[in-house]
Structures are given as structure tokens and as C-alpha cells.
Coordinates of C-alpha atoms in Angstrom, one line a residue:
X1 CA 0.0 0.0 0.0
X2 CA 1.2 3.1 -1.0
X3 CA 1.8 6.2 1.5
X4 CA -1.2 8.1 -0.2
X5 CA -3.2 5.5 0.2
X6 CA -2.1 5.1 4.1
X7 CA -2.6 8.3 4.8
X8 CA -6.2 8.9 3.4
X9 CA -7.4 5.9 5.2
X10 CA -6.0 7.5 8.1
X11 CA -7.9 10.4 6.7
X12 CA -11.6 8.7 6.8
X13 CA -11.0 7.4 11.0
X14 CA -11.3 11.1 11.9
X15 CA -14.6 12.1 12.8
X16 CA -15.8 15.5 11.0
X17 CA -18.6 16.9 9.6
X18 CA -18.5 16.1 6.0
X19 CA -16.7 12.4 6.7
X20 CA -18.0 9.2 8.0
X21 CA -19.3 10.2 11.8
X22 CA -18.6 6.7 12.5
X23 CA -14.8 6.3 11.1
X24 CA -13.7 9.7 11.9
X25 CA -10.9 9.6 15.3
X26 CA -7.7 8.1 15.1
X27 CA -7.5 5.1 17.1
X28 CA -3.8 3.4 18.5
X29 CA -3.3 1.1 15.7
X30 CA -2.3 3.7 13.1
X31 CA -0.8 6.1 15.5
X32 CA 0.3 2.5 17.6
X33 CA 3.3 2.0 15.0
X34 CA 5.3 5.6 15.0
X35 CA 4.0 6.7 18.6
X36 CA 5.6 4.2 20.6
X37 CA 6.8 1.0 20.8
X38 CA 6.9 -0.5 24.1
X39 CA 9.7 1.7 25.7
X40 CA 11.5 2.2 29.1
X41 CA 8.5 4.2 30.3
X42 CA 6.3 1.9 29.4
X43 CA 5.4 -1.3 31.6
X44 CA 7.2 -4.2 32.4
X45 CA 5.6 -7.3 30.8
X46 CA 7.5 -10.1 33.3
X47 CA 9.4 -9.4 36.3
X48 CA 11.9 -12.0 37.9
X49 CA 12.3 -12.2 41.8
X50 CA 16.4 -11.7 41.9
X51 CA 16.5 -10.3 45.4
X52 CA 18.1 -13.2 47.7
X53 CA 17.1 -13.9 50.8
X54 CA 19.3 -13.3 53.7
X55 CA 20.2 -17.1 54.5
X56 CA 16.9 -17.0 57.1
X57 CA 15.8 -20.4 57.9
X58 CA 13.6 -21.8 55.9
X59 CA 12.9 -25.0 58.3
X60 CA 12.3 -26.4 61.7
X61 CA 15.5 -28.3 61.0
X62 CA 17.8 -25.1 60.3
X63 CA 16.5 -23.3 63.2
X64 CA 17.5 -26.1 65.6
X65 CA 20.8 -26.9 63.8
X66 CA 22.5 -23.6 62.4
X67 CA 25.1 -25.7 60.8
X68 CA 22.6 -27.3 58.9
X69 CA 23.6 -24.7 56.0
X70 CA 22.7 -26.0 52.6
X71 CA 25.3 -26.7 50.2
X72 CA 26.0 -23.7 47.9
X73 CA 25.7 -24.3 44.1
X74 CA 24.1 -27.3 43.5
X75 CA 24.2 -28.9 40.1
X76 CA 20.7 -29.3 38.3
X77 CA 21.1 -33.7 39.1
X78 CA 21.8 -32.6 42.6
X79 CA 18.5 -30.7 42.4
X80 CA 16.8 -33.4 40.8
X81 CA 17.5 -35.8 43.4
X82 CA 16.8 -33.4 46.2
X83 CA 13.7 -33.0 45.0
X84 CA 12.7 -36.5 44.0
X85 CA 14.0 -37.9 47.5
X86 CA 11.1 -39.0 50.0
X87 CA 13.0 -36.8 52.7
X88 CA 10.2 -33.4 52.8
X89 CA 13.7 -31.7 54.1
X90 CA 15.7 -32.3 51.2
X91 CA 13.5 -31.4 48.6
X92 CA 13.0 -27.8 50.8
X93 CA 17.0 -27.4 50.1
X94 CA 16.9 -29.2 46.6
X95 CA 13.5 -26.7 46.0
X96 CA 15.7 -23.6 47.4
X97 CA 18.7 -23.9 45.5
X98 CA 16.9 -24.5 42.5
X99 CA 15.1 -20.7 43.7
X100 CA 18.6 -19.7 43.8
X101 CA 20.0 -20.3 40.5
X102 CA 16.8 -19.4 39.1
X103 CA 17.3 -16.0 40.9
X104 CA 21.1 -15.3 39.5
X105 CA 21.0 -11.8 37.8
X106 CA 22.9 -13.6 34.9
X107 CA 21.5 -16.3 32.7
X108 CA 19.5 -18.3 35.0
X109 CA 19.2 -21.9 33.9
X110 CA 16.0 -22.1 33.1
X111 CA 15.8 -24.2 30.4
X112 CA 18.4 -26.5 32.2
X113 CA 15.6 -26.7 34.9
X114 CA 12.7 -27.1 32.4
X115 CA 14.4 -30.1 30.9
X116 CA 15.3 -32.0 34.0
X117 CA 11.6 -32.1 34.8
X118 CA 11.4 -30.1 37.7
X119 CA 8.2 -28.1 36.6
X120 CA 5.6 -30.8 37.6
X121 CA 7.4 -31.3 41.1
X122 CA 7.3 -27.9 41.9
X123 CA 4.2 -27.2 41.5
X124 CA 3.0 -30.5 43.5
X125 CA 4.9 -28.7 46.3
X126 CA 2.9 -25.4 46.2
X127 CA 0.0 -27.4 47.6
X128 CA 1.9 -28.4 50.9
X129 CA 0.7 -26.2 53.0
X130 CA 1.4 -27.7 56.0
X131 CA 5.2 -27.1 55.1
X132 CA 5.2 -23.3 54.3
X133 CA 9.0 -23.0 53.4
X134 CA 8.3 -25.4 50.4
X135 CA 5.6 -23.5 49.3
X136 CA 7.4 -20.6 48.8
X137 CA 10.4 -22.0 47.6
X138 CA 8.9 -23.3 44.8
X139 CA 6.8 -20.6 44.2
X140 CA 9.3 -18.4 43.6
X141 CA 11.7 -21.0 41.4
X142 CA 7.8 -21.2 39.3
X143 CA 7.7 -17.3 38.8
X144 CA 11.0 -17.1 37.7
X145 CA 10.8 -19.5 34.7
X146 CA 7.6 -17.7 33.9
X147 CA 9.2 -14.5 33.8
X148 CA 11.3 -16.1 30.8
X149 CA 10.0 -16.4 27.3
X150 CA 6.6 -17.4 25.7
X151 CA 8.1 -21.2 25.9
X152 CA 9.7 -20.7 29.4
X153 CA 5.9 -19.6 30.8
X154 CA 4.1 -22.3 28.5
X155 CA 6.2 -24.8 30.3
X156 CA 5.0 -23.5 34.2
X157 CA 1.3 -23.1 32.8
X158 CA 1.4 -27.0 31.1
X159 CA 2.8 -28.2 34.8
X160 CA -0.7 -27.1 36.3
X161 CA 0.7 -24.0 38.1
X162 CA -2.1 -21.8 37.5
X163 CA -4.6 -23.6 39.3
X164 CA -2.5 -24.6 41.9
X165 CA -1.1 -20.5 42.0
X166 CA -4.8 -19.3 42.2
X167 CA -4.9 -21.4 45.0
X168 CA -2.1 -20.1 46.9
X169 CA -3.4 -16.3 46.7
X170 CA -5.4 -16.8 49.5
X171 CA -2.6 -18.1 52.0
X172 CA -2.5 -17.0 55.7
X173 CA 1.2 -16.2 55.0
X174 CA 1.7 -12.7 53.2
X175 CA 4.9 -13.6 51.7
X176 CA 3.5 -16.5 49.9
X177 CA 0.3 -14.9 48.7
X178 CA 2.7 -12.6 47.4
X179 CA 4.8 -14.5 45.4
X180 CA 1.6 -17.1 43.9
X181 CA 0.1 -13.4 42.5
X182 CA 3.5 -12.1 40.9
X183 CA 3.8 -15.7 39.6
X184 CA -0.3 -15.1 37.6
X185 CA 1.2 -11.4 37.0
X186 CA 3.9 -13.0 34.6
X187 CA 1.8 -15.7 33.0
X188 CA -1.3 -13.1 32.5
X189 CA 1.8 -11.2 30.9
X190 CA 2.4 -13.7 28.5
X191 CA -0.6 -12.8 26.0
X192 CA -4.1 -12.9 25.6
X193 CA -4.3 -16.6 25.9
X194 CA -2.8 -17.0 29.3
X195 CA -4.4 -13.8 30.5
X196 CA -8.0 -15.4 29.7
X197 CA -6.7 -18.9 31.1
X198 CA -6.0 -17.1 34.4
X199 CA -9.6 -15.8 34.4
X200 CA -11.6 -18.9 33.1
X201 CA -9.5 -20.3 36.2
X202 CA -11.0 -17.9 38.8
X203 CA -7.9 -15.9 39.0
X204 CA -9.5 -12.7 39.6
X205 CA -11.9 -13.5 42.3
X206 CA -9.1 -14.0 45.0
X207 CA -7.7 -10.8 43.4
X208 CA -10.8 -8.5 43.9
X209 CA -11.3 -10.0 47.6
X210 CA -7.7 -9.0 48.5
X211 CA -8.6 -5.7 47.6
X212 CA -11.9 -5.3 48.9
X213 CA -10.2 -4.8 52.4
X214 CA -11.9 -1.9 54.1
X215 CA -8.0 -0.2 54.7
X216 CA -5.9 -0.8 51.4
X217 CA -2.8 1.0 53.5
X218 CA -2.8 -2.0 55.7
X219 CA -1.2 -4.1 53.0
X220 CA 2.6 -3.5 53.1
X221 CA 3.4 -1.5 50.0
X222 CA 5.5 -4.2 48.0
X223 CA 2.6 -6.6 47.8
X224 CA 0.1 -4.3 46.9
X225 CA 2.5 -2.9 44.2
X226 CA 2.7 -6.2 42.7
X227 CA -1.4 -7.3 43.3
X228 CA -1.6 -3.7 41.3
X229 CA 0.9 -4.8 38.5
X230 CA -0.7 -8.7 38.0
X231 CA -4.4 -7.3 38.2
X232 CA -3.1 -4.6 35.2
X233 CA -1.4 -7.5 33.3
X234 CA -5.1 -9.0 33.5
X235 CA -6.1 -5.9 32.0
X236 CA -3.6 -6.3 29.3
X237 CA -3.4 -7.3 25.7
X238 CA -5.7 -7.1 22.8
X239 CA -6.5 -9.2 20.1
X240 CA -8.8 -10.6 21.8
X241 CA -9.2 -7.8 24.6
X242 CA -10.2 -9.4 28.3
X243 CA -13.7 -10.6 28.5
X244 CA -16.2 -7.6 28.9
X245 CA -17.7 -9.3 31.8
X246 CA -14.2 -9.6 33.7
X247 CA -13.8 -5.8 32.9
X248 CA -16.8 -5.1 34.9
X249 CA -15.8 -7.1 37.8
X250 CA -12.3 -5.5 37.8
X251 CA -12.9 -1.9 37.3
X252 CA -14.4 -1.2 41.1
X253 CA -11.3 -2.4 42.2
X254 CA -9.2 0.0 39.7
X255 CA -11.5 3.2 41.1
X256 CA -10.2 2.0 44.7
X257 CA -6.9 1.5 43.5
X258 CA -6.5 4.7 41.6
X259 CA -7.1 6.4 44.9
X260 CA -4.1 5.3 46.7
X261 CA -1.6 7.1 47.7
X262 CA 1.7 5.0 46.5
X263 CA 3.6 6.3 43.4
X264 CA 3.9 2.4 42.0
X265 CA 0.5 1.6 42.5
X266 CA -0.8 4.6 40.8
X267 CA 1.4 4.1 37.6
X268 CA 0.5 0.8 37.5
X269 CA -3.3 1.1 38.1
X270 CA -3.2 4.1 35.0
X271 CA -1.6 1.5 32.7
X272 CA -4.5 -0.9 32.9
X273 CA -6.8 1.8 32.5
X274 CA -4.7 2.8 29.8
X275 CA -5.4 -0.8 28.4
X276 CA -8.8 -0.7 28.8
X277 CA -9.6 2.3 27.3
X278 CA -7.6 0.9 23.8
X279 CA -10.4 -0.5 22.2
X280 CA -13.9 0.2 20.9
X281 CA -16.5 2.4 21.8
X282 CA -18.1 0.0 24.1
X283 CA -15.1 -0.8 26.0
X284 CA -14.2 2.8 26.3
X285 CA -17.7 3.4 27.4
X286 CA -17.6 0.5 30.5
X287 CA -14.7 2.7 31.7
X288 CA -15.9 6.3 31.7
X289 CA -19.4 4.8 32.9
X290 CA -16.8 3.4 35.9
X291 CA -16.3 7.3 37.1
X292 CA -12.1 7.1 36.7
X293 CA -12.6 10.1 34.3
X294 CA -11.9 12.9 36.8
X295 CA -9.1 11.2 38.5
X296 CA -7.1 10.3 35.8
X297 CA -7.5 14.3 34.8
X298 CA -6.3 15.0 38.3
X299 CA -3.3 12.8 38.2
X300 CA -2.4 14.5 35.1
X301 CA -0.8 17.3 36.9
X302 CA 0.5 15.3 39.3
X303 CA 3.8 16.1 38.1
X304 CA 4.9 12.3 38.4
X305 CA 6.2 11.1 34.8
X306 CA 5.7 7.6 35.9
X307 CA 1.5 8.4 36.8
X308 CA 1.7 11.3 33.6
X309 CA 2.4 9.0 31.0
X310 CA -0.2 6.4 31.4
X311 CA -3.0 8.7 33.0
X312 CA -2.0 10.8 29.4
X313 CA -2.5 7.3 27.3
X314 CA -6.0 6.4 29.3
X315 CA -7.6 10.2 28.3
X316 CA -6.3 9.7 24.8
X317 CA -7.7 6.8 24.4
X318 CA -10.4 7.8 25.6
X319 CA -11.3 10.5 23.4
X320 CA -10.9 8.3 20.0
X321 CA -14.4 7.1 21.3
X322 CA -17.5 9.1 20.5
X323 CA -18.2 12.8 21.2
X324 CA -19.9 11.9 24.2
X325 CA -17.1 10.2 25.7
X326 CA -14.8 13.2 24.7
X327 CA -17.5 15.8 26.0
X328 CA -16.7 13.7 29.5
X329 CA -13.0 14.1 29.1
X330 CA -13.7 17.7 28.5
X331 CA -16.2 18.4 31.4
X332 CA -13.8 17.4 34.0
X333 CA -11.3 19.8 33.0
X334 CA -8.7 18.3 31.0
X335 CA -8.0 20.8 28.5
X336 CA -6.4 23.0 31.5
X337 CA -3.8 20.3 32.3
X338 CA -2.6 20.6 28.4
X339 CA -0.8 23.9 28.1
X340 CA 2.0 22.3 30.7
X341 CA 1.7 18.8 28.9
X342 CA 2.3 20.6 25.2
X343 CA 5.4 21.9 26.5
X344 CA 6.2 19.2 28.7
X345 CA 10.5 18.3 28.8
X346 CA 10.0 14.9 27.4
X347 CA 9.0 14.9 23.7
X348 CA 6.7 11.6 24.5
X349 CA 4.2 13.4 27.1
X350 CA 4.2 16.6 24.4
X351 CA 3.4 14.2 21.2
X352 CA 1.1 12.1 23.2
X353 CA -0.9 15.2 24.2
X354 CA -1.0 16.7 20.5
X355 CA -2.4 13.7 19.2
X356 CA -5.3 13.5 22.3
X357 CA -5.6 17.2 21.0
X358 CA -6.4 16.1 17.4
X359 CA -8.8 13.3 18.4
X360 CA -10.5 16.2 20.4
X361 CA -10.5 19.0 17.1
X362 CA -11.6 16.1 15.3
X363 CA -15.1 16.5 17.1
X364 CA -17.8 18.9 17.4
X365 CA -17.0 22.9 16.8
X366 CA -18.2 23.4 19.9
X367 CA -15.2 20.8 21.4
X368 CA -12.7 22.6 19.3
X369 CA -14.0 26.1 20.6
X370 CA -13.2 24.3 24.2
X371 CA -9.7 23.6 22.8
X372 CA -9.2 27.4 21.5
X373 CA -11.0 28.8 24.7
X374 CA -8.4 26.6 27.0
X375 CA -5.7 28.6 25.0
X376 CA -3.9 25.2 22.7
X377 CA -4.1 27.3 19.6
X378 CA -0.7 29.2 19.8
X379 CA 0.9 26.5 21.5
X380 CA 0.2 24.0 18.6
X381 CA 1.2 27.2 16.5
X382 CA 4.7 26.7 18.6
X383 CA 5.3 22.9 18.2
X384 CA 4.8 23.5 14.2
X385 CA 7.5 26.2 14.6
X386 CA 9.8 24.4 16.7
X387 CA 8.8 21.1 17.9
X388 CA 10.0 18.1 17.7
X389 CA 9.1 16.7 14.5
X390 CA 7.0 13.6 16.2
X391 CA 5.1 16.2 17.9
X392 CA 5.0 18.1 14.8
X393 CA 3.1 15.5 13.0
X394 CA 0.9 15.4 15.8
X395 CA 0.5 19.3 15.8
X396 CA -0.3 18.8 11.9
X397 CA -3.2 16.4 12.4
X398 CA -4.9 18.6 15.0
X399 CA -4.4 21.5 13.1
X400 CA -5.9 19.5 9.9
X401 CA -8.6 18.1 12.2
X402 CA -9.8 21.1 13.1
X403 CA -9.9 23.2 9.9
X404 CA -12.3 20.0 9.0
X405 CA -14.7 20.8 11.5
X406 CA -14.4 24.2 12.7
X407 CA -16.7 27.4 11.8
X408 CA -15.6 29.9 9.6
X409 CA -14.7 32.0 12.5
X410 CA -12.6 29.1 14.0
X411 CA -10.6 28.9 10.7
X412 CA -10.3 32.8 10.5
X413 CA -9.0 32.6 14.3
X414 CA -6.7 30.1 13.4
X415 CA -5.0 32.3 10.9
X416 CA -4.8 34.8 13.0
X417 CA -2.5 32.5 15.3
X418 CA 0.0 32.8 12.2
X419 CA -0.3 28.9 11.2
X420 CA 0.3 29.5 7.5
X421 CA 4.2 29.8 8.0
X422 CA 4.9 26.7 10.0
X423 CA 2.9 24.9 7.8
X424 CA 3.6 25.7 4.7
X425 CA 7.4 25.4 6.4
X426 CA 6.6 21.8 6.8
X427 CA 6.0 21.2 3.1
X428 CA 9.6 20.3 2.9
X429 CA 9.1 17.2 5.2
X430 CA 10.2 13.7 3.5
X431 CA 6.9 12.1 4.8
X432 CA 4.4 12.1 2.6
X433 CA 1.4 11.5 5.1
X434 CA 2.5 14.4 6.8
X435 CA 2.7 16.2 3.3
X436 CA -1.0 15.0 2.3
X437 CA -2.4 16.1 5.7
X438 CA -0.7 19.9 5.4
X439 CA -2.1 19.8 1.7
X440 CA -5.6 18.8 3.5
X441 CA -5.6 21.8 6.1
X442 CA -4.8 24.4 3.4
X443 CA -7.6 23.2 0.9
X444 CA -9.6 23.4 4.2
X445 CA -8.7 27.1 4.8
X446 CA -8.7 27.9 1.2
X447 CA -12.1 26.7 0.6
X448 CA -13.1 28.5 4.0
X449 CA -11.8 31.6 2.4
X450 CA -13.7 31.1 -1.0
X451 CA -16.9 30.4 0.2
X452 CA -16.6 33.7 1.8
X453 CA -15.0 35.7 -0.8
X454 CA -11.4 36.5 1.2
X455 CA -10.0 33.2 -1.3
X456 CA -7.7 35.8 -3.4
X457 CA -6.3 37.4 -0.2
X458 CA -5.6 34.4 1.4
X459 CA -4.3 33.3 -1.6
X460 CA -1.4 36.7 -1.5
X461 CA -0.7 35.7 2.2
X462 CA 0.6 32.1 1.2
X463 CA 2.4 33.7 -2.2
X464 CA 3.7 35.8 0.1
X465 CA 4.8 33.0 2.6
X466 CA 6.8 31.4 -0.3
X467 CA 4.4 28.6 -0.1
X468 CA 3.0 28.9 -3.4
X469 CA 6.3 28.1 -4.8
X470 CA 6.6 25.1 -2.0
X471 CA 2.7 24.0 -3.1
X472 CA 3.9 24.2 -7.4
X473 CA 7.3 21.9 -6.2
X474 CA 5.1 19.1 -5.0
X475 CA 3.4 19.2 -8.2
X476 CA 6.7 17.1 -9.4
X477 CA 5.9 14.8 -6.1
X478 CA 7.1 11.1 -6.4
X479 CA 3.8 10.4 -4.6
X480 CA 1.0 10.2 -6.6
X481 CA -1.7 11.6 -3.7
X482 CA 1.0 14.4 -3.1
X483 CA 0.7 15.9 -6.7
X484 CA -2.5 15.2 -7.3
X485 CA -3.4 16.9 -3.9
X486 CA -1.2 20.2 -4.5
X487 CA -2.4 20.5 -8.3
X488 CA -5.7 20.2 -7.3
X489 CA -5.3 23.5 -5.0
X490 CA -3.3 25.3 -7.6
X491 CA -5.8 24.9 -10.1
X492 CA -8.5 25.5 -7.8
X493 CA -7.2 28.4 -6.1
X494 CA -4.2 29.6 -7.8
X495 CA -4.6 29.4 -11.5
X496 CA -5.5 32.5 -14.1
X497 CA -9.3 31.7 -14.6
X498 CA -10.0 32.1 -11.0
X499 CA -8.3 35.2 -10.3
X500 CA -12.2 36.9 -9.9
X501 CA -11.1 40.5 -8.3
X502 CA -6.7 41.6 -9.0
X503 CA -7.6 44.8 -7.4
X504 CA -8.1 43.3 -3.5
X505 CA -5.2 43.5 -1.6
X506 CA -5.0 42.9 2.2
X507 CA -4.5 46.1 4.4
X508 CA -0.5 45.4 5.2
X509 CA 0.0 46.0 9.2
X510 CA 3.3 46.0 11.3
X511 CA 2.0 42.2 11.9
X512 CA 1.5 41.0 8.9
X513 CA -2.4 41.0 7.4
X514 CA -5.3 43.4 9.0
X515 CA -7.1 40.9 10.1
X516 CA -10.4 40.8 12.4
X517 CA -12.4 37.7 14.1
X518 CA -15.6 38.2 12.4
X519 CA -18.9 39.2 14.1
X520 CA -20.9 37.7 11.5
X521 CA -19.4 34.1 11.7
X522 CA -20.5 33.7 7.4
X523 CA -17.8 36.2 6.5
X524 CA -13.9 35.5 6.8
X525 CA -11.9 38.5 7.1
X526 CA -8.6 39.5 6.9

């Protein structure tokens, strides 16, 4: 597929007057592919358990002999036949210093494990609650394969472990609990297969009773962190998203979350909203019908990069849904949050808000006058000056959004914020979706301008920009949509037999073009 082609599908998912109401906003998957991959900021997928244990005892045995030490680094057959013996005390050792090497910060022999048949054993172990020590042992040798790759987790999940992990999240000792829900956090984080095994298997309902604890602060802040992170692996994934139905019995527990006071817990609890909220209208809907709309607005000027990112991600999201969803967005005060965030030191929080800005100009004129009365017009004006250019982009679909849907006096006010010269100026850019969307908001403007008769001064103000000569270059375009787009606007604006009136000339100020707002929104005046 061509890049013309690309870009005018991307074209037809905005949602503007004159275009399909139903196809109109830019959802993640274009904007997925060039706005982020999963980076640093982003969330972990698998975590291993690497912190070691000071040598604590992990038996009756040890406590009563403190020379009972076990042997450091045990080969995987010593393992083997720890943990086949009949002896409960030496498959404990056999069980820990398999949790050992599994924990080494440097390749972990996991596969060495895998093969020697140890999965199956382990997981028999995690049911022995009447020796604790074990339990946890092997739980935390089982989370660390899963924390491997997609064959390293299939191997825990084919031993039984998820049952048998469920199963565990309910133990009277914290530390195992613990361990059993960051063990479902990293086979959840395998996929959407694994994530939906873990529900059919009841994995959520121990979750959700956990948290329904009338004082979340009583949990010590390491194991809520990590019920936070398993329950938004739960969340994660698309293709298929989570079962609606498991949405709805999660999301309470995310409003309650989303509340807390812990840095960790809030990041993670905006990234499975974030996930949530990354899918159709309906799912978008079960989320701002949940109420986490005006928090996620307040954490946005929370001035935490780790909460600001995906709190960002969830409103964007959310506003590629319908213009009801993005009129909810806008009542609780987003748009005042955006100045800071479109100026933001990192380049990801400013190009993330310029594109929730374009899925908000891409709605009703009465959303975009929100976005002009909250002050974003010179400041998208800015990033088309001087951004950086993934911003820029951004900046160019708002920009192009809103000259779709605006009112004339909208378009006029949007020349007025001088957006001719940084536009045309990014004529010159070697992507040609960005070319064919620029071409796109000055046919807008230009037609704007003819349908109130101001087309011939307008037309001077871009001759005058040097974008007339920019426009003729792309004429000789390698892209097909490219030339076709820029002839079409020199022949429709530019060329001999249109030239209606020679004589009007703007009034030349200090500034540039007289140029007034109009009272009477049907004329466009400059």
C-alpha cells in the first residue's frame, strides 16, 4: 500500500462533519506503530524475583541446627534428586537452591531446569501447606521461569501451576500470597491466551477480595504494588481484549486502587486503565461509565512522569471514542492540564498530548472552541515552529482536524495565530502523510476563504509565505496523492481563470495581514 493511500485511510477514521461520523478519530493502531513501541517508560511485561534472601531459615530443622547450612551451588542432578528424594527436608534445600539459580541476575538456567523435569514437582509442592518453606520455595523458582519467554511460561502453565497459583493467593502467609500473585502477574503477561486462562480459572476473584479490604494502606506497599501490577497484566493485551464481563468485575477495584496514595500503585493502576480504554467504543464506554474520568485528569498534573504517562495514554484513548465520551473528558477539566503537557521536557508526554488534541479537534466545533477557549491554539502554533518533528506531525493532524470541523470563524482565528508559515514550512518534510495532511488543512482554509470571498487574499498571504512556490514543487511529487493533492489547490485556487477580483489587496499592518475575528461568523476576514 502506498503512503497516499495510508494516509487517506488515516484520513476517513477522523470524525468531522463532512466524513463518515462513524470512522472519523484516530484510534492506537495507526498512530500505535510511529508513537511508541513499548519503551522504558512503558510497563514491564514479566518481572523475575532476583532479590536473595538473607540465609533466614527456611525449616524447623535449620532453626534447631545452624550448621545445617545448605550446600551452595548445586548442580541441576543434585536438584533433581533433592527433590525427588522422600525426605520433605531435602526437597526444601533441593526446591531452594533451585530458587537460587533461578534467581542469579545472569542467565538463569531455566531451560536447564525445564528439561530436568522439575516443573511438575514444583508445582505438587505449592500445595503443601502444612510445610510453608516449600511452598514458597517453589513458588518463587515457578515465577522465575515464567518471567522467561513465551516457551519458558508455557512450560509453568502445562505443569498445572495456575490452578495450583490461584490457589495459593489466599494463604494466611503474606509472603506466599505474594509470590503465587506475581507468579499469575507473569503468566497473565504472556498474552491474551494466558491472561483469559487465568480468568476462566477464577484468577480474579481472590484478586478482587484482597482488595476489597476496608483499609488498602494496611497491605505492606511491596505486595500491593505487585497485586496492582498482576491485576493490570489482567487488563492487558488485545486481540482478543479481556472478557467484557471480567472488565466489569475489575474496574471497582481499579477506582479504589487509583485512589491510593503509592507512586507504584498509581502508575501501574493508570496502565490498565490505559489498556482498557484501547479499544472500541463500548469498551471505552464501560470505563468512563466506571467514574475514573476525573481522577485520571487530576493525576495529570500530578507532576509524576511515571503516573503522567499512562494517566496521558488512558484520556487519549479515551477520546478516540465518540463525542460523548470526549465531551466527558472535557467536562472534568482536562484541556487546563494541556498547556504544561504541550510543553512538557520529554517529547513523548508533548506528542502524546498533541495527538489527544487532534482526536478532540476532530469533534464537534463546539469541542474545538473548548480547545481554543483553553488557550492550545498558539501553542500547537509553537510545536509547528519548533517542535520536535514527532510532535510536529501530531501538531499537523490537530491542526488539519480542526480546519475540517471548525466554523468559519474558527478557521479565521486560526490564521490569525499565524499557522500559515509553520505549515507551509513543513511542506519540505520527507513524509508524505505528513505532506498529504498539510495539503488537506490548506484546501480546508482555502475553501473557507472562497466560500466567503477573502480566497484571493488568502491566496497573497501564502504567495507571500513562499508557499506557493513550495505547493507548485510538490506538483513534481514522487507520490501520486501528493501531486494530485497540490495540483488540485493550484488549479482550484491559484490558476488565471480564478483570479475573480486583481484589485483586493490585504491592508499590510506592522503584523503582517489586517485581520479581524468576524462578528458575522459567514464572512472571513482579513
Amino acid at each position: 500500500m502506498s503512503a497516499g493511500n495510508d494516509s487517506g485511510a488515516r484520513l476517513n477514521q477522523f470524525k468531522n462533519k463532512g466524513k463518515d461520523a462513524n470512522e472519523l478519530r484516530r484510534r492506537r493502531a495507526e498512530v500505535n506503530v510511529e508513537l511508541r513501541k513499548a519503551k522504558k517508560d512503558d510497563q514491564i511485561l514479566k518481572r523475575r524475583n532476583v532479590h536473595s534472601l538473607l540465609d533466614e531459615p527456611t525449616s524447623p530443622l535449620q532453626e534447631q541446627d545452624p550448621n545445617a547450612q545448605p550446600p551452595q551451588h548445586w548442580s541441576v542432578e543434585e536438584i533433581v534428586a533433592g527433590v525427588n528424594s522422600q525426605n520433605l527436608d531435602h526437597q526444601l534445600h533441593a526446591t531452594q537452591a533451585a530458587r537460587k539459580l533461578l534467581s542469579r541476575e545472569k542467565h538463569p538456567p531455566i531451560d536447564s531446569i525445564i528439561a530436568a523435569g522439575l516443573i511438575p514437582r514444583f508445582v505438587s509442592f505449592l500445595a503443601l501447606s502444612e510445610c510453608p518453606p516449600i511452598q514458597f520455595e517453589a513458588a518463587w523458582a515457578l515465577t522465575n521461569i515464567a518471567s522467561g519467554t513465551s516457551d519458558q511460561t508455557s512450560a509453568v502453565v502445562e505443569g498445572g501451576a495456575i490452578p495450583a497459583f490461584i490457589s495459593l493467593v489466599a494463604s494466611p502467609h503474606p509472603h506466599i500470597s505474594e509470590q503465587a500473585i506475581w507468579a499469575l502477574g507473569n503468566i497473565a503477561g504472556d498474552g491474551s491466551n494466558y491472561r483469559d486462562l487465568v480468568i476462566k480459572h477464577g484468577g480474579l476473584q481472590p484478586l478482587l477480595a484482597l482488595l476489597a479490604a476496608p483499609d488498602l494502606s494496611a497491605f505492606p506497599s511491596g505486595y500491593l504494588r505487585n497485586v496492582t501490577w498482576t491485576l493490570s497484566n489482567l487488563c492487558r493485551n488485545k486481540n482478543p481484549a479481556p472478557p467484557l464481563t471480567a472488565v466489569q468485575q475489575l474496574l471497582p477495584a481499579l477506582v479504589r486502587l487509583l485512589h491510593h496514595d503509592d507512586r507504584e500503585v498509581l502508575a501501574d493502576t493508570c496502565w490498565a486503565v490505559s489498556y482498557l480504554t484501547d479499544g472500541s467504543n463500548e469498551r471505552i464506554e464501560v470505563v468512563v461509565q466506571a467514574g475514573l474520568v476525573p481522577r485520571l485528569v487530576q493525576l495529570l498534573g500530578c507532576g509524576e512522569i511515571s503516573i503522567v504517562t499512562p494517566a496521558l495514554r488512558s484520556l487519549g484513548n479515551t477520546v478516540t471514542g465518540t463525542d460523548e465520551q470526549t465531551q466527558c473528558v472535557l467536562n472534568a477539566g482536562a484541556l487546563a492540564m494541556f498547556p504544561s503537557l504541550l510543553r512538557h521536557h520529554k517529547p513523548n508526554i508533548q506528542k502524546e498530548a498533541a495527538w489527544t488534541v487532534s482526536n478532540i479537534t476532530a469533534g464537534k466545533d463546539c469541542q474545538i472552541q473548548e480547545v481554543i477557549n483553553a488557550g492550545l491554539m498558539p501553542i500547537l502554533v509553537e510545536i509547528l515552529q519548533q517542535g520536535d518533528y514527532k510532535t510536529q506531525k501530531e501538531a499537523v493532524w490537530a491542526v488539519t482536524n480542526y480546519t475540517s470541523g471548525g466554523t468559519v470563524a474558527q478557521v479565521a482565528y486560526l490564521v490569525h495565530c499565524n499557522v500559515l508559515e509553520p505549515l507551509l514550512n513543513l511542506l519540505t518534510a520527507k513524509d508524505s502523510k505528513v505532506i498529504l495532511v498539510i495539503l488537506d488543512a490548506i484546501y480546508n482554509i482555502l475553501q473557507m476563504a472562497y466560500k466567503t470571498g477573502e480566497s484571493e487574499k488568502l491566496c497573497l498571504m501564502i504567495e507571500e509565505l513562499g508557499g506557493l512556490d513550495k505547493i507548485e514543487a510538490l506538483q513534481s511529487h514522487d507520490n501520486e496523492a501528493v501531486y494530485k493533492a497540490s495540483l488540485n489547490i493550484i488549479d482550484r485556487f491559484f490558476s488565471e481563470e480564478n483570479e475573480d477580483d486583481e484589485s483586493v489587496v490585504p491592508e499590510a499592518t506592522t503584523d503582517g495581514y489586517a485581520f479581524q475575528i468576524p462578528e458575522n461568523q459567514s464572512t472571513f476576514q482579513f
